[in-house]
Coordinates of C-alpha atoms and ligand atoms in Angstrom, one line a residue:
M1 CA -37.3 -2.2 -94.6
T2 CA -39.6 1.0 -95.0
F3 CA -38.7 4.2 -95.5
G4 CA -39.8 4.5 -92.2
D5 CA -37.5 2.5 -90.2
A6 CA -34.5 4.2 -91.7
Q7 CA -36.3 6.9 -90.5
S8 CA -37.1 6.3 -87.5
L9 CA -33.5 5.1 -87.1
F10 CA -32.0 8.3 -87.9
E11 CA -34.0 10.0 -85.1
A12 CA -32.9 6.6 -82.3
I13 CA -28.6 6.5 -82.4
Q14 CA -27.9 9.2 -80.4
D15 CA -24.8 10.6 -82.2
S16 CA -25.9 14.3 -83.9
A17 CA -27.4 13.0 -87.6
V18 CA -28.3 15.7 -89.8
I19 CA -29.2 15.5 -93.2
I20 CA -27.8 18.9 -94.8
D21 CA -29.1 19.8 -99.0
R22 CA -26.2 20.4 -101.4
A23 CA -26.0 23.7 -100.1
G24 CA -24.7 23.0 -96.5
R25 CA -28.7 24.5 -95.6
I26 CA -30.5 21.5 -92.2
L27 CA -33.4 19.2 -94.0
E28 CA -33.2 17.3 -91.2
W29 CA -32.2 17.0 -87.5
N30 CA -32.2 15.0 -85.6
Q31 CA -32.6 14.7 -81.0
G32 CA -28.2 13.3 -80.8
A33 CA -28.2 16.8 -82.6
S34 CA -30.5 18.0 -79.9
A35 CA -28.5 16.9 -77.7
L36 CA -25.3 17.5 -78.9
F37 CA -25.6 21.4 -79.7
G38 CA -28.5 22.7 -77.8
Y39 CA -31.2 23.9 -80.5
S40 CA -34.1 22.1 -82.1
A41 CA -34.9 21.6 -85.3
R42 CA -37.5 23.8 -85.6
E43 CA -34.5 27.1 -84.3
V44 CA -31.9 25.4 -87.4
T45 CA -33.8 24.1 -90.1
G46 CA -32.9 26.2 -93.6
R47 CA -29.8 27.4 -92.4
S48 CA -26.9 26.8 -92.3
L49 CA -24.7 23.4 -90.8
N50 CA -22.0 26.1 -90.2
L51 CA -23.8 28.2 -87.6
V52 CA -22.7 25.0 -85.0
Y53 CA -18.9 24.7 -85.8
Q54 CA -16.3 27.8 -84.7
Q55 CA -14.9 27.6 -88.3
N56 CA -16.3 27.7 -92.0
H57 CA -16.4 24.2 -93.3
P58 CA -17.4 24.1 -97.6
F59 CA -20.4 21.4 -97.6
P60 CA -21.8 22.5 -101.0
K61 CA -17.7 21.9 -102.0
I62 CA -18.0 18.4 -100.1
I63 CA -20.5 17.6 -101.6
Q64 CA -19.7 18.0 -105.3
E65 CA -16.5 15.9 -104.4
M66 CA -18.3 12.6 -103.4
L67 CA -20.3 13.1 -105.9
S68 CA -17.9 12.8 -108.3
Q69 CA -15.8 9.5 -106.4
Q70 CA -13.0 11.5 -105.4
Q71 CA -14.3 11.3 -101.6
K72 CA -17.0 8.1 -100.8
K73 CA -16.3 10.5 -97.4
W74 CA -15.5 13.3 -95.4
T75 CA -14.3 13.4 -91.4
A76 CA -13.0 16.0 -89.8
D77 CA -12.0 17.0 -85.8
T78 CA -13.5 20.0 -85.7
P79 CA -13.7 22.7 -83.2
F80 CA -17.5 23.4 -81.8
V81 CA -20.2 25.8 -79.9
R82 CA -23.7 24.8 -78.5
K83 CA -26.3 27.4 -79.1
N84 CA -25.5 28.5 -75.1
G85 CA -22.3 29.2 -76.2
T86 CA -20.2 26.0 -75.0
T87 CA -17.7 24.6 -77.3
G88 CA -15.9 21.3 -77.3
I89 CA -14.7 19.2 -80.5
C90 CA -16.9 16.5 -82.4
R91 CA -15.6 13.6 -85.3
T92 CA -18.2 14.9 -88.3
T93 CA -18.8 12.5 -90.5
A94 CA -20.6 13.3 -94.2
S95 CA -21.9 10.9 -96.5
L96 CA -24.1 11.0 -99.5
T97 CA -27.3 9.5 -98.8
E98 CA -30.8 10.0 -101.0
N99 CA -34.0 12.1 -99.4
P100 CA -37.1 10.2 -101.0
K101 CA -39.3 13.3 -100.2
Q102 CA -36.9 14.7 -102.6
G103 CA -37.6 13.0 -105.1
G104 CA -34.3 11.0 -105.3
K105 CA -31.9 13.9 -105.2
P106 CA -28.2 13.7 -103.5
L107 CA -28.6 15.0 -100.4
A108 CA -25.2 14.3 -97.4
L109 CA -25.7 12.6 -94.4
I110 CA -23.8 14.4 -91.3
L111 CA -23.4 12.4 -88.7
Q112 CA -21.5 14.5 -85.3
Q113 CA -19.6 13.0 -82.8
N114 CA -18.7 15.1 -79.6
I115 CA -15.5 13.5 -78.0
T116 CA -14.5 16.7 -76.1
E117 CA -14.1 13.8 -73.2
D118 CA -11.4 11.8 -75.5
R119 CA -9.1 14.4 -77.1
A120 CA -9.3 15.6 -73.3
R121 CA -8.7 11.8 -72.2
E122 CA -5.6 12.0 -74.9
T123 CA -4.2 14.6 -73.5
A124 CA -3.8 12.9 -69.6
L125 CA -3.2 10.1 -70.9
E126 CA -0.5 10.9 -73.5
K127 CA -0.8 8.4 -75.5
T128 CA 2.2 6.4 -76.6
S129 CA 2.8 5.9 -80.4
E130 CA 2.6 2.2 -80.1
K131 CA -1.4 2.5 -79.3
I132 CA -1.5 5.6 -81.8
S133 CA -0.3 2.4 -83.7
D134 CA -2.3 0.2 -83.3
E135 CA -5.9 2.2 -83.4
L136 CA -5.0 2.8 -86.7
H137 CA -5.1 -0.7 -86.9
E138 CA -8.5 -0.8 -85.8
C139 CA -9.6 2.3 -88.4
L140 CA -8.4 -0.3 -91.2
E141 CA -10.1 -3.5 -90.2
L142 CA -12.8 -1.4 -89.4
L143 CA -13.0 0.6 -93.1
G144 CA -12.2 -3.4 -94.4
I145 CA -15.9 -3.3 -93.0
N146 CA -18.0 -0.4 -93.8
C147 CA -16.1 -1.1 -97.7
S148 CA -17.4 -4.4 -98.1
L149 CA -21.0 -4.3 -96.4
L150 CA -21.9 -0.7 -98.6
S151 CA -21.0 -2.5 -101.4
K152 CA -23.5 -5.6 -100.5
S153 CA -26.3 -2.8 -100.0
V154 CA -25.4 -1.6 -102.8
A155 CA -25.4 -4.5 -105.0
T156 CA -29.2 -6.2 -103.2
S157 CA -30.0 -1.7 -103.2
A158 CA -30.0 -2.4 -107.0
Q159 CA -32.9 -5.3 -107.4
L160 CA -35.0 -3.7 -105.5
E161 CA -38.2 -0.2 -105.3
K162 CA -36.3 2.6 -105.7
Q163 CA -38.0 3.9 -102.4
L164 CA -36.6 0.7 -100.2
R165 CA -33.6 1.1 -102.3
E166 CA -33.0 4.5 -101.4
S167 CA -34.0 3.7 -98.0
E168 CA -31.9 0.7 -97.0
L169 CA -29.3 2.6 -98.6
R170 CA -29.6 5.4 -95.3
F171 CA -30.0 2.7 -92.8
H172 CA -26.4 1.3 -93.8
V173 CA -25.3 4.9 -94.3
V174 CA -26.4 5.6 -90.3
A175 CA -25.3 2.2 -89.2
E176 CA -22.2 2.0 -90.6
N177 CA -21.2 5.6 -89.3
A178 CA -22.5 5.5 -86.6
T179 CA -20.3 4.6 -83.0
D180 CA -23.4 3.1 -81.3
M181 CA -23.7 -0.8 -82.2
I182 CA -26.8 -1.0 -84.6
A183 CA -28.7 -4.0 -85.0
R184 CA -31.8 -6.1 -85.5
H185 CA -32.8 -8.3 -84.2
A186 CA -36.0 -11.0 -85.0
P187 CA -38.8 -10.4 -82.2
D188 CA -36.5 -14.0 -80.1
G189 CA -33.8 -11.8 -80.6
T190 CA -31.7 -13.2 -83.7
F191 CA -29.4 -10.9 -85.3
L192 CA -30.6 -9.5 -88.1
Y193 CA -28.3 -7.4 -88.8
A194 CA -25.3 -6.1 -86.4
S195 CA -23.1 -3.2 -87.7
P196 CA -19.8 -3.0 -87.1
S197 CA -18.8 -0.5 -84.2
C198 CA -19.9 -3.9 -82.6
K199 CA -16.6 -5.2 -83.8
T200 CA -15.1 -2.1 -81.4
L201 CA -18.2 -3.0 -78.2
L202 CA -17.8 -6.7 -78.2
D203 CA -14.7 -7.6 -80.0
Y204 CA -16.9 -9.1 -82.2
D205 CA -16.9 -9.0 -86.3
S206 CA -20.7 -9.0 -87.4
D207 CA -21.1 -12.7 -88.8
E208 CA -19.7 -13.3 -85.9
L209 CA -24.1 -12.5 -84.1
N210 CA -25.6 -12.6 -86.7
G211 CA -27.6 -15.3 -86.8
N212 CA -27.6 -15.6 -83.1
S213 CA -29.5 -15.3 -79.7
I214 CA -28.6 -11.8 -78.0
Y215 CA -29.7 -13.3 -75.1
R216 CA -26.8 -15.7 -75.2
L217 CA -24.5 -12.4 -74.1
V218 CA -27.1 -10.7 -72.2
H219 CA -26.4 -10.8 -68.6
H220 CA -28.7 -13.6 -66.5
E221 CA -29.9 -10.5 -64.5
D222 CA -31.0 -8.5 -67.2
A223 CA -32.7 -10.5 -69.7
G224 CA -35.9 -10.7 -68.8
R225 CA -35.9 -6.7 -69.1
L226 CA -35.1 -7.8 -72.6
R227 CA -37.9 -10.1 -73.1
K228 CA -40.2 -8.7 -71.4
V229 CA -39.4 -5.3 -74.5
F230 CA -38.9 -8.0 -77.1
S231 CA -42.4 -9.6 -76.1
R232 CA -44.7 -6.5 -76.4
R233 CA -48.2 -6.1 -76.8
R234 CA -50.2 -5.6 -79.5
D235 CA -51.3 -2.1 -77.7
A236 CA -47.5 -1.3 -75.5
P237 CA -45.6 1.9 -76.9
N238 CA -43.2 0.8 -79.9
H239 CA -40.4 2.7 -78.0
H240 CA -38.2 2.2 -75.3
I241 CA -34.7 2.7 -73.5
L242 CA -33.2 -0.1 -71.6
T243 CA -29.7 -0.3 -69.5
F244 CA -28.7 -4.0 -69.9
R245 CA -24.9 -5.9 -69.8
I246 CA -23.5 -7.7 -72.6
R247 CA -20.8 -9.4 -72.8
R248 CA -17.8 -9.2 -74.7
K249 CA -15.7 -11.8 -77.1
D250 CA -13.3 -11.6 -73.9
G251 CA -15.9 -12.5 -71.7
E252 CA -16.3 -9.3 -69.8
Y253 CA -19.6 -7.6 -68.5
R254 CA -20.3 -4.2 -70.2
W255 CA -23.2 -1.9 -69.7
F256 CA -24.8 -0.6 -72.4
E257 CA -27.7 1.7 -72.9
S258 CA -30.0 0.3 -75.7
N259 CA -32.8 2.4 -77.8
I260 CA -34.8 -0.2 -79.1
R261 CA -37.4 0.4 -81.4
I262 CA -39.9 -1.6 -82.4
I263 CA -41.8 -2.4 -86.1
R264 CA -44.8 -3.5 -86.6
D265 CA -47.3 -4.4 -90.1
D266 CA -48.8 -1.7 -90.8
A267 CA -52.1 -4.2 -90.5
T268 CA -51.9 -6.3 -88.5
R269 CA -49.7 -4.9 -86.0
I270 CA -47.7 -7.7 -85.1
V271 CA -43.9 -7.5 -84.5
H272 CA -42.0 -8.3 -87.3
E273 CA -38.4 -6.7 -86.5
F274 CA -36.4 -4.5 -83.8
Q275 CA -33.8 -2.3 -83.9
A276 CA -31.6 -1.2 -81.4
A277 CA -28.8 2.0 -81.4
S278 CA -26.0 0.6 -78.7
R279 CA -24.4 2.3 -76.5
D280 CA -21.9 1.8 -73.8
V281 CA -22.1 3.0 -71.0
T282 CA -20.2 1.3 -68.5
S283 CA -18.0 4.6 -67.4
R284 CA -20.9 6.3 -66.1
I285 CA -23.3 3.2 -63.9
M286 CA -19.6 3.1 -62.3
D287 CA -19.3 6.3 -61.6
K288 CA -23.1 6.7 -60.4
K289 CA -21.9 3.2 -58.1
A290 CA -18.7 4.8 -56.7
R291 CA -21.0 8.5 -55.9
L292 CA -23.4 6.1 -54.7
R293 CA -21.3 3.5 -52.2
G294 CA -19.5 7.7 -51.7
Q295 CA -22.4 8.6 -49.7
Q296 CA -23.3 5.6 -47.9
L297 CA -20.1 5.5 -46.7
A298 CA -19.5 9.2 -45.8
H299 CA -23.3 8.2 -43.7
V300 CA -21.8 5.6 -41.5
F301 CA -19.4 7.6 -40.5
R302 CA -21.3 10.8 -40.2
L303 CA -23.5 8.4 -37.8
S304 CA -20.5 6.9 -35.7
T305 CA -19.0 10.2 -34.8
M306 CA -23.0 11.4 -33.2
E307 CA -21.4 10.3 -30.7
E308 CA -18.2 12.2 -31.0
M309 CA -19.3 15.6 -31.5
A310 CA -22.7 16.1 -30.0
S311 CA -21.0 17.0 -27.1
G312 CA -19.3 19.7 -28.5
M313 CA -22.5 20.6 -30.1
A314 CA -24.3 20.6 -26.8
H315 CA -22.2 23.5 -26.0
E316 CA -22.9 25.5 -29.0
I317 CA -25.9 25.5 -28.8
S318 CA -26.4 25.4 -24.4
Q319 CA -24.2 28.9 -24.9
P320 CA -26.8 31.1 -27.4
L321 CA -29.4 30.0 -24.5
A322 CA -28.3 30.3 -21.7
A323 CA -27.7 34.3 -23.4
V324 CA -31.0 33.1 -24.0
V325 CA -32.2 32.9 -20.6
N326 CA -30.1 36.0 -19.5
Y327 CA -31.7 38.3 -21.2
T328 CA -35.5 37.4 -21.0
Q329 CA -34.2 37.0 -17.3
G330 CA -33.3 40.2 -17.2
C331 CA -36.3 41.8 -19.1
V332 CA -38.7 40.9 -16.6
R333 CA -36.9 42.1 -13.9
Y334 CA -37.3 45.2 -15.6
L335 CA -40.8 45.2 -16.7
Q336 CA -41.1 44.3 -12.5
K337 CA -40.0 47.5 -11.9
K338 CA -43.4 50.0 -11.4
E339 CA -42.1 52.6 -13.5
G340 CA -39.5 54.5 -16.0
H341 CA -39.3 51.4 -18.5
D342 CA -38.1 52.0 -21.5
P343 CA -39.6 51.0 -24.5
A344 CA -36.4 51.6 -26.5
Q345 CA -33.7 49.6 -23.9
L346 CA -36.4 46.6 -23.9
T347 CA -36.7 46.2 -27.0
E348 CA -32.8 46.2 -28.0
I349 CA -32.9 43.4 -24.8
M350 CA -34.8 41.9 -26.5
N351 CA -33.5 41.6 -29.3
K352 CA -30.5 40.0 -28.5
A353 CA -32.0 37.8 -27.1
V354 CA -33.9 36.8 -30.6
A355 CA -30.5 37.1 -32.3
Q356 CA -28.9 33.9 -29.7
A357 CA -32.0 31.8 -30.4
E358 CA -31.3 32.2 -33.8
R359 CA -28.0 31.4 -33.3
A360 CA -29.3 28.2 -32.1
G361 CA -31.8 27.7 -34.8
E362 CA -28.4 27.0 -36.5
V363 CA -26.3 24.8 -35.2
I364 CA -29.3 22.7 -35.1
H365 CA -29.4 23.2 -39.0
R366 CA -26.3 22.6 -39.3
L367 CA -26.9 19.5 -36.8
K368 CA -29.6 18.1 -39.4
N369 CA -27.6 19.2 -42.5
F370 CA -24.1 17.0 -41.3
F371 CA -26.5 13.7 -40.2
C372 CA -28.8 14.1 -43.3
K373 CA -28.3 10.9 -45.7
G374 CA -27.3 13.6 -48.7
Q375 CA -26.8 13.9 -52.2
L376 CA -22.6 15.3 -53.5
V377 CA -23.7 18.5 -53.6
R378 CA -21.0 19.9 -56.1
T379 CA -20.0 23.0 -56.2
A380 CA -16.9 25.1 -57.6
C381 CA -14.6 25.5 -54.8
K382 CA -11.1 27.0 -53.8
I383 CA -8.8 24.3 -52.2
N384 CA -6.7 26.1 -50.9
S385 CA -8.8 28.0 -49.2
L386 CA -11.7 25.2 -47.5
I387 CA -8.2 23.7 -46.4
R388 CA -7.0 26.5 -44.4
E389 CA -10.7 27.4 -43.0
T390 CA -10.6 23.6 -42.5
V391 CA -7.1 23.8 -40.4
T392 CA -9.2 25.7 -38.0
L393 CA -11.6 23.6 -37.8
I394 CA -8.8 21.3 -36.1
R395 CA -7.1 24.0 -34.8
S396 CA -7.4 22.9 -30.8
D397 CA -6.1 19.6 -31.3
L398 CA -3.2 20.4 -33.6
T399 CA -2.6 22.7 -31.0
T400 CA -2.5 19.9 -27.7
S401 CA -1.3 18.0 -29.6
R402 CA 2.1 20.6 -30.5
T403 CA 1.5 19.8 -34.3
R404 CA 2.4 22.3 -36.7
V405 CA 0.5 22.6 -40.4
E406 CA 2.5 23.8 -42.7
F407 CA 1.0 24.4 -46.4
D408 CA 2.3 24.6 -49.0
L409 CA 0.2 25.8 -51.5
G410 CA -0.2 26.7 -55.2
K411 CA -0.4 30.3 -56.6
E412 CA -3.2 30.6 -59.7
I413 CA -5.4 26.4 -58.3
S414 CA -8.1 26.6 -60.4
Q415 CA -11.9 25.8 -59.7
V416 CA -12.2 21.8 -58.4
S417 CA -15.5 20.9 -58.3
A418 CA -16.3 19.2 -54.5
D419 CA -19.1 18.7 -51.8
R420 CA -18.3 20.6 -49.4
I421 CA -18.5 18.8 -46.0
Q422 CA -17.0 15.8 -47.6
L423 CA -14.3 17.3 -48.9
Q424 CA -13.5 19.2 -44.9
Q425 CA -14.6 15.1 -43.7
V426 CA -11.6 13.9 -45.9
I427 CA -9.2 16.8 -45.1
L428 CA -10.0 16.3 -41.3
N429 CA -10.0 12.6 -40.9
L430 CA -6.2 13.1 -42.4
I431 CA -4.6 15.2 -39.9
Q432 CA -6.4 13.6 -36.8
N433 CA -4.7 10.4 -38.9
S434 CA -1.5 12.6 -39.0
I435 CA -1.2 13.8 -35.3
D436 CA -2.3 10.1 -33.9
A437 CA 0.4 8.5 -36.4
M438 CA 3.3 10.9 -34.5
K439 CA 2.6 11.2 -30.7
E440 CA 5.5 8.5 -30.6
T441 CA 7.6 11.9 -33.1
S442 CA 10.0 14.1 -31.0
P443 CA 7.0 17.1 -30.8
R444 CA 9.7 19.5 -31.8
Q445 CA 9.4 16.7 -34.8
R446 CA 5.7 17.0 -35.1
K447 CA 4.7 18.4 -39.0
I448 CA 1.2 17.8 -41.1
R449 CA 2.5 19.0 -45.0
I450 CA -0.5 20.0 -47.1
Q451 CA 0.6 21.0 -50.6
T452 CA -1.7 21.9 -53.2
E453 CA -0.5 21.3 -57.6
D454 CA -2.4 22.9 -61.0
R455 CA 0.4 20.8 -63.5
H456 CA -2.7 18.7 -65.0
A457 CA -5.7 19.7 -67.3
E458 CA -8.5 18.2 -65.8
K459 CA -7.5 18.0 -62.6
I460 CA -5.5 19.1 -58.9
E461 CA -4.0 17.2 -57.0
I462 CA -3.6 17.2 -52.5
T463 CA -0.9 15.6 -50.4
V464 CA -1.0 15.3 -47.6
T465 CA 2.2 14.4 -45.6
D466 CA 3.8 14.1 -42.1
S467 CA 6.4 13.7 -39.9
G468 CA 5.5 10.5 -38.2
P469 CA 6.3 6.8 -39.2
G470 CA 4.6 6.7 -42.5
F471 CA 3.4 3.7 -44.3
S472 CA 5.0 0.3 -45.1
K473 CA 4.4 -1.3 -48.1
D474 CA 2.2 -4.5 -46.3
M475 CA 0.1 -1.7 -44.3
V476 CA -1.0 0.7 -47.7
H477 CA -3.2 -2.9 -48.6
K478 CA -4.8 -3.0 -46.0
V479 CA -5.2 0.4 -44.8
F480 CA -8.2 0.4 -46.8
K481 CA -10.0 -1.9 -45.4
P482 CA -13.0 -1.0 -43.0
F483 CA -12.5 -1.6 -39.5
Y484 CA -8.9 -2.0 -39.7
T485 CA -7.3 -0.2 -37.2
T486 CA -3.9 0.0 -35.6
K487 CA -5.7 2.0 -32.9
A488 CA -6.9 1.2 -29.9
H489 CA -9.8 3.6 -29.7
G490 CA -9.8 3.0 -33.6
R491 CA -12.5 3.0 -35.5
G492 CA -11.2 1.5 -38.5
M493 CA -12.8 3.7 -41.0
G494 CA -11.5 6.8 -41.5
L495 CA -9.6 6.3 -45.1
A496 CA -12.3 4.3 -46.0
I497 CA -14.7 6.4 -46.6
C498 CA -11.7 9.1 -47.4
R499 CA -11.3 6.7 -50.5
S500 CA -14.8 6.5 -51.6
I501 CA -15.8 10.4 -51.1
I502 CA -13.1 10.9 -53.5
E503 CA -13.0 8.6 -56.6
A504 CA -17.1 9.3 -55.6
H505 CA -15.8 12.7 -57.2
G506 CA -14.0 10.8 -59.8
G507 CA -10.5 11.6 -58.4
E508 CA -7.9 9.0 -57.7
F509 CA -6.3 8.6 -53.7
I510 CA -3.8 6.8 -53.5
I511 CA -1.1 6.3 -50.2
H512 CA 2.7 6.4 -50.9
P513 CA 4.3 3.3 -48.5
N514 CA 7.3 4.4 -46.0
T515 CA 10.9 4.2 -47.9
Q516 CA 12.8 6.4 -46.1
N517 CA 10.4 8.3 -43.8
N518 CA 9.1 9.6 -47.1
S519 CA 5.5 8.3 -47.5
W520 CA 2.8 10.6 -48.3
I521 CA -0.8 10.4 -49.2
R522 CA -1.9 11.9 -52.7
F523 CA -5.9 13.0 -54.2
T524 CA -7.2 14.0 -56.6
L525 CA -10.1 16.4 -57.9
P526 CA -11.6 17.3 -61.0
K527 CA -11.8 21.1 -62.2
H528 CA -14.9 22.6 -62.1
D529 CA -15.2 23.9 -65.4
K530 CA -14.0 19.9 -66.8
P531 CA -15.5 17.8 -68.0
G532 CA -16.8 14.8 -65.3
G533 CA -16.3 17.9 -63.0
Ligands
LIG1 N1 -0.9 9.5 -41.5 C1 -0.3 8.4 -40.7 N2 0.2 7.5 -41.0 C2 1.1 6.3 -40.3 N3 -0.4 5.2 -40.3 C3 -0.7 5.3 -40.0 C4 -1.7 7.0 -40.7 N4 -3.8 7.2 -41.0 C5 -3.6 5.6 -40.7 N5 -2.8 5.2 -40.0 C6 -2.7 3.6 -40.6 O1 -4.0 3.3 -40.8 C7 -5.0 2.7 -39.2 C8 -6.7 3.4 -40.8 O2 -5.9 4.2 -40.1 P1 -8.2 4.7 -40.6 O3 -8.1 6.6 -40.6 O4 -8.6 4.1 -41.7 O5 -8.1 4.1 -39.1 P2 -8.8 5.0 -38.1 O6 -8.1 6.3 -37.4 O7 -8.1 3.9 -37.0 O8 -9.9 5.1 -37.8 P3 -10.8 5.8 -37.3 O9 -11.9 5.3 -38.6 O10 -11.3 6.5 -36.4 O11 -10.6 7.5 -38.1 C9 -4.4 3.1 -38.8 O12 -4.8 2.6 -37.3 C10 -3.3 3.2 -38.8 O13 -2.2 2.6 -38.2
LIG2 MG1 -8.3 7.8 -38.6

């Protein structure tokens, strides 16, 4: 392996990787670091690494201690600040390396992994002590694998040329500390090396993968795309990013994004190896799929409500149009008079006609927006006002059905990140269902209660209850099935659409079955300033 290979790996991993000198000054800064902190390599080279932390770390002392073997590695989870001022938490790991460019002087390789989301998740889930001990166990296992591989690589490197040795050592230091799975493959896909993180990501030990082909684990629908990259022509680019599914040891397929580099012989350009830095992106892909599903269903919903809405909209458009006709006819009559024309009066009437024509235009515009197959347009929304606003839209149905709405809206609720129109659809659907469900309830007891609560770090809860018969345990599973309805004219789509919309926002939609007339529907939405929000 050449220094160039280690260098390309340094660039390929998606974790932030930085090389600092003994004084803590930045010498090299990869693309992962630029992505995490927002600075380009040019902006930070020569500056202290503490630039990105909220507190100062004594890097010269840390390096000194690693050099004197008091410490092999230094790790800390600390707050960081991006160039744009936003903050997060990262896991920083420092290990020693040497830079052939600098005449083999000891340097430190710093890997930084953004763990902000993990941290938030941990707090939310209030991990049990059992889980912590499991993780500790895993870490110890990984540490063991790291140490044995590191010592192996040191032993091998002693027999090689100086530069090769430094390069390989550096490759392993990067590979073995990265959370990405780093792998080297022969051109036919055989694993030549798999970094220890394959245990966490795929549940395989490195030894179980080495010597086996990657194609045994790749999903058959994705294998073709991988083969295409692995059989590149001589003139093809050397770098590819590919998303594909790999089977874990327990049989589950996970989505991985792989940053693949093709290593060629400098002289002959013949491919002799592939290096891949792969990261599990399953949750990202699943979120995207849920979002798409939500968009498609919302579109179906919009089209099928078109008929119902058309008459309402026609009324809204015909009103201003009738006004335009009236004003214009008035002007014509006025102009037909032979004398006494007052331009100011004419202008006033024409301006009124213009205003009404604009109003009609606006209604049509709104209609167009509503029926277009739109993307989620998420903005910061004040959920309490949005709920009150939506209830006014359905006010006439509430009055006709003699249904009261009781608001129990929490004070100082954080803003949520949501598509206003889609969220209004969810609330309208739920209110309409409640009105329908309370047809047999005595009018004095017809009541819908809408509650908002801000009691979690990342999400807001919205609960809708009514005094109707509620949902039986049996129904809870059925009602989400498309076309399930107990109504003569129902489409059986309302709740399926509501759930899809909420899931597309990264929230949860739950129906609590009725035991003693107390069933409720609760959905959550991410707060605006939180990850995923
Ligand atoms: N608040 C509620 N209380 C009791 N049952 C309900 C309530 N909301 C919905 N249901 C039951 O769930 C079924 C499915 O509701 P959903 O909103 O998905 O479809 P729908 O209201 O029948 O038709 P549409 O697609 O026109 O909304 C309803 O037919 C009804 O039986
Ligand atoms: Mg419904």
